[in-house]
PDB file of C-alpha atoms in Angstrom:
ATOM      1  CA  MET A   1       7.400  17.001   5.925  1.00  0.00           C
ATOM      2  CA  THR A   2       8.370  19.306   2.902  1.00  0.00           C
ATOM      3  CA  PRO A   3       6.409  20.513   0.080  1.00  0.00           C
ATOM      4  CA  GLU A   4       7.953  17.814  -1.982  1.00  0.00           C
ATOM      5  CA  GLN A   5       7.718  14.843   0.416  1.00  0.00           C
ATOM      6  CA  LEU A   6       4.094  15.701   0.518  1.00  0.00           C
ATOM      7  CA  ILE A   7       3.574  15.423  -3.099  1.00  0.00           C
ATOM      8  CA  ASP A   8       5.490  11.870  -3.236  1.00  0.00           C
ATOM      9  CA  PHE A   9       3.646  11.212  -0.535  1.00  0.00           C
ATOM     10  CA  ILE A  10       0.170  11.711  -2.262  1.00  0.00           C
ATOM     11  CA  LYS A  11       1.489  10.235  -5.135  1.00  0.00           C
ATOM     12  CA  THR A  12       2.674   7.480  -3.658  1.00  0.00           C
ATOM     13  CA  PHE A  13      -1.033   7.163  -2.074  1.00  0.00           C
ATOM     14  CA  TYR A  14      -2.568   7.647  -5.919  1.00  0.00           C
ATOM     15  CA  HIS A  15      -0.854   4.770  -7.131  1.00  0.00           C
ATOM     16  CA  HIS A  16      -1.755   2.070  -4.949  1.00  0.00           C
ATOM     17  CA  PHE A  17      -5.344   3.252  -5.416  1.00  0.00           C
ATOM     18  CA  GLU A  18      -4.951   2.997  -9.043  1.00  0.00           C
ATOM     19  CA  SER A  19      -3.377  -0.076  -9.042  1.00  0.00           C
ATOM     20  CA  GLY A  20      -5.399  -1.773  -7.399  1.00  0.00           C
ATOM     21  CA  ASN A  21      -3.654  -2.408  -3.913  1.00  0.00           C
ATOM     22  CA  GLY A  22      -6.206  -0.884  -1.245  1.00  0.00           C
ATOM     23  CA  GLU A  23      -4.682  -2.164   1.204  1.00  0.00           C
ATOM     24  CA  ALA A  24      -1.592  -0.195   1.024  1.00  0.00           C
ATOM     25  CA  ALA A  25      -3.606   2.580   0.333  1.00  0.00           C
ATOM     26  CA  ALA A  26      -5.698   2.329   3.391  1.00  0.00           C
ATOM     27  CA  ALA A  27      -2.541   1.919   5.448  1.00  0.00           C
ATOM     28  CA  MET A  28      -1.620   5.423   4.487  1.00  0.00           C
ATOM     29  CA  LEU A  29      -4.943   6.971   6.260  1.00  0.00           C
ATOM     30  CA  ALA A  30      -5.308   8.188   9.923  1.00  0.00           C
ATOM     31  CA  GLU A  31      -7.281   5.744  11.563  1.00  0.00           C
ATOM     32  CA  ASN A  32      -9.559   9.234  12.249  1.00  0.00           C
ATOM     33  CA  ILE A  33      -9.616  10.205   8.940  1.00  0.00           C
ATOM     34  CA  VAL A  34     -12.661  11.975   8.278  1.00  0.00           C
ATOM     35  CA  TRP A  35     -13.497  12.089   3.779  1.00  0.00           C
ATOM     36  CA  GLU A  36     -15.980  14.058   2.583  1.00  0.00           C
ATOM     37  CA  ASN A  37     -17.566  13.922  -0.995  1.00  0.00           C
ATOM     38  CA  PRO A  38     -20.489  15.608  -1.001  1.00  0.00           C
ATOM     39  CA  MET A  39     -22.890  14.342  -4.039  1.00  0.00           C
ATOM     40  CA  PRO A  40     -26.483  14.854  -5.359  1.00  0.00           C
ATOM     41  CA  GLU A  41     -28.746  12.133  -3.727  1.00  0.00           C
ATOM     42  CA  ALA A  42     -28.797  10.719  -7.117  1.00  0.00           C
ATOM     43  CA  ILE A  43     -25.591   9.898  -7.102  1.00  0.00           C
ATOM     44  CA  PRO A  44     -24.882   6.412  -3.952  1.00  0.00           C
ATOM     45  CA  PHE A  45     -21.652   6.692  -2.648  1.00  0.00           C
ATOM     46  CA  GLY A  46     -21.897  10.782  -2.087  1.00  0.00           C
ATOM     47  CA  ARG A  47     -20.991  11.035   1.801  1.00  0.00           C
ATOM     48  CA  ARG A  48     -19.100  11.769   4.844  1.00  0.00           C
ATOM     49  CA  SER A  49     -16.907   9.016   5.688  1.00  0.00           C
ATOM     50  CA  GLU A  50     -15.221   8.855   9.093  1.00  0.00           C
ATOM     51  CA  GLY A  51     -12.242   6.220  10.417  1.00  0.00           C
ATOM     52  CA  ARG A  52     -10.275   4.302   8.397  1.00  0.00           C
ATOM     53  CA  GLU A  53     -13.091   1.536   7.597  1.00  0.00           C
ATOM     54  CA  GLY A  54     -15.204   3.946   7.097  1.00  0.00           C
ATOM     55  CA  VAL A  55     -13.145   5.236   3.753  1.00  0.00           C
ATOM     56  CA  VAL A  56     -12.242   1.450   2.797  1.00  0.00           C
ATOM     57  CA  ARG A  57     -16.324   0.984   2.470  1.00  0.00           C
ATOM     58  CA  TYR A  58     -16.892   3.952   0.760  1.00  0.00           C
ATOM     59  CA  TRP A  59     -14.180   3.044  -1.704  1.00  0.00           C
ATOM     60  CA  GLY A  60     -15.847  -0.296  -2.142  1.00  0.00           C
ATOM     61  CA  GLU A  61     -19.191   1.607  -3.028  1.00  0.00           C
ATOM     62  CA  LEU A  62     -17.218   3.873  -4.985  1.00  0.00           C
ATOM     63  CA  LEU A  63     -15.699   0.666  -6.964  1.00  0.00           C
ATOM     64  CA  GLU A  64     -19.320  -1.620  -7.573  1.00  0.00           C
ATOM     65  CA  THR A  65     -20.986   1.551  -9.043  1.00  0.00           C
ATOM     66  CA  LEU A  66     -18.581   2.359 -11.366  1.00  0.00           C
ATOM     67  CA  ASP A  67     -16.269   1.418 -14.097  1.00  0.00           C
ATOM     68  CA  MET A  68     -13.416   3.710 -12.762  1.00  0.00           C
ATOM     69  CA  GLY A  69     -11.035   5.116 -15.732  1.00  0.00           C
ATOM     70  CA  PRO A  70      -7.539   6.476 -14.968  1.00  0.00           C
ATOM     71  CA  MET A  71      -7.393   9.643 -12.635  1.00  0.00           C
ATOM     72  CA  GLU A  72      -5.220  11.943 -14.757  1.00  0.00           C
ATOM     73  CA  VAL A  73      -3.225  14.046 -12.267  1.00  0.00           C
ATOM     74  CA  GLU A  74      -2.635  17.665 -13.568  1.00  0.00           C
ATOM     75  CA  GLN A  75      -1.453  19.234 -10.740  1.00  0.00           C
ATOM     76  CA  MET A  76      -0.132  18.980  -7.504  1.00  0.00           C
ATOM     77  CA  ILE A  77       0.594  22.033  -5.052  1.00  0.00           C
ATOM     78  CA  ALA A  78       1.936  21.567  -1.290  1.00  0.00           C
ATOM     79  CA  GLN A  79       2.304  23.905   1.520  1.00  0.00           C
ATOM     80  CA  ASP A  80       2.221  23.510   5.914  1.00  0.00           C
ATOM     81  CA  ASP A  81       0.281  19.964   6.264  1.00  0.00           C
ATOM     82  CA  THR A  82      -2.109  20.005   2.583  1.00  0.00           C
ATOM     83  CA  VAL A  83      -2.195  19.396  -0.841  1.00  0.00           C
ATOM     84  CA  VAL A  84      -4.162  19.994  -3.382  1.00  0.00           C
ATOM     85  CA  VAL A  85      -4.094  18.210  -6.666  1.00  0.00           C
ATOM     86  CA  THR A  86      -6.641  18.906 -10.022  1.00  0.00           C
ATOM     87  CA  GLY A  87      -6.882  16.498 -12.376  1.00  0.00           C
ATOM     88  CA  ARG A  88      -9.720  14.404 -14.603  1.00  0.00           C
ATOM     89  CA  GLU A  89     -11.223  11.087 -14.779  1.00  0.00           C
ATOM     90  CA  ALA A  90     -13.778   9.573 -17.513  1.00  0.00           C
ATOM     91  CA  SER A  91     -15.307   7.097 -15.812  1.00  0.00           C
ATOM     92  CA  THR A  92     -18.594   4.439 -16.462  1.00  0.00           C
ATOM     93  CA  VAL A  93     -21.975   4.235 -14.346  1.00  0.00           C
ATOM     94  CA  LYS A  94     -22.184   0.526 -14.264  1.00  0.00           C
ATOM     95  CA  ALA A  95     -26.395   0.599 -13.504  1.00  0.00           C
ATOM     96  CA  THR A  96     -26.981   3.237 -16.772  1.00  0.00           C
ATOM     97  CA  GLY A  97     -23.429   1.890 -19.154  1.00  0.00           C
ATOM     98  CA  LYS A  98     -23.537   6.006 -19.560  1.00  0.00           C
ATOM     99  CA  SER A  99     -19.993   7.519 -19.074  1.00  0.00           C
ATOM    100  CA  TYR A 100     -18.682  10.945 -17.559  1.00  0.00           C
ATOM    101  CA  ASP A 101     -15.713  12.987 -18.767  1.00  0.00           C
ATOM    102  CA  MET A 102     -15.482  15.457 -15.385  1.00  0.00           C
ATOM    103  CA  GLN A 103     -12.233  17.488 -14.306  1.00  0.00           C
ATOM    104  CA  TRP A 104     -11.459  17.486  -9.998  1.00  0.00           C
ATOM    105  CA  VAL A 105      -9.663  18.838  -7.341  1.00  0.00           C
ATOM    106  CA  HIS A 106      -8.867  16.322  -4.308  1.00  0.00           C
ATOM    107  CA  LEU A 107      -7.810  18.348  -1.197  1.00  0.00           C
ATOM    108  CA  PHE A 108      -5.696  16.121   1.640  1.00  0.00           C
ATOM    109  CA  LYS A 109      -4.214  17.257   4.763  1.00  0.00           C
ATOM    110  CA  VAL A 110      -1.138  15.028   6.264  1.00  0.00           C
ATOM    111  CA  ALA A 111       0.101  14.691   9.954  1.00  0.00           C
ATOM    112  CA  ASP A 112       2.709  12.239  11.402  1.00  0.00           C
ATOM    113  CA  GLY A 113       3.222  10.169   7.714  1.00  0.00           C
ATOM    114  CA  LYS A 114      -0.993   9.579   7.394  1.00  0.00           C
ATOM    115  CA  ILE A 115      -3.676  11.530   5.274  1.00  0.00           C
ATOM    116  CA  TYR A 116      -6.137  12.369   8.116  1.00  0.00           C
ATOM    117  CA  TYR A 117      -8.626  14.426   6.164  1.00  0.00           C
ATOM    118  CA  GLY A 118      -9.583  14.076   2.385  1.00  0.00           C
ATOM    119  CA  ARG A 119     -12.040  16.240   0.121  1.00  0.00           C
ATOM    120  CA  GLU A 120     -13.115  15.763  -3.260  1.00  0.00           C
ATOM    121  CA  TYR A 121     -14.460  17.949  -5.249  1.00  0.00           C
ATOM    122  CA  ASN A 122     -16.112  16.624  -8.428  1.00  0.00           C
ATOM    123  CA  ASN A 123     -18.060  18.265 -11.103  1.00  0.00           C
ATOM    124  CA  THR A 124     -21.371  16.670 -10.194  1.00  0.00           C
ATOM    125  CA  ALA A 125     -23.489  18.147 -13.201  1.00  0.00           C
ATOM    126  CA  GLU A 126     -21.261  15.984 -15.356  1.00  0.00           C
ATOM    127  CA  MET A 127     -21.426  12.809 -13.129  1.00  0.00           C
ATOM    128  CA  LEU A 128     -25.416  13.182 -12.520  1.00  0.00           C
ATOM    129  CA  LYS A 129     -26.095  13.457 -16.404  1.00  0.00           C
ATOM    130  CA  ALA A 130     -24.670   9.347 -16.820  1.00  0.00           C
ATOM    131  CA  PHE A 131     -26.490   8.648 -13.043  1.00  0.00           C
ATOM    132  CA  LEU A 132     -30.022   9.583 -14.743  1.00  0.00           C
TER     133      LEU A 132
END
C-alpha cells in the first residue's frame, strides 16, 4: 500500500470502531494480530492481546470500563507498513464517575490488507487519576 492508502485504511478502521461497528473493525485485523496497551495495575484492561478474538475481548473490556468520548485524530503519518496516529480522547470511568482528557499515540502495522500489530501509547498518569 502507498502511504495514502495506509492512511485511508486506518481512517476506515477508526470509523468502524467509533461508529460501533466492531465486526467491521475486527475484520480489518489479521488473525494473528498482536495488540499492546501497557497500563498501571489499577487500570483493568491494560495488557498484550494476541489474535483477533483476543483483541475483540480487549475492546469489550475497554467499553465495559469506560464511557468513551470520541477519539479526536490530530495527525496520521505513514511509512513502509506503519501508520502512526496522534490524537486526544476524553472519557469517563464507569466505576468512579471520574473523567480524564488525554493525548495518545497509536501505532499500527499493516500487511496484506490487515492490521497485524497495534500499540497504544496513552497518558496513563491522566487516566489513573480517574480510576482512583
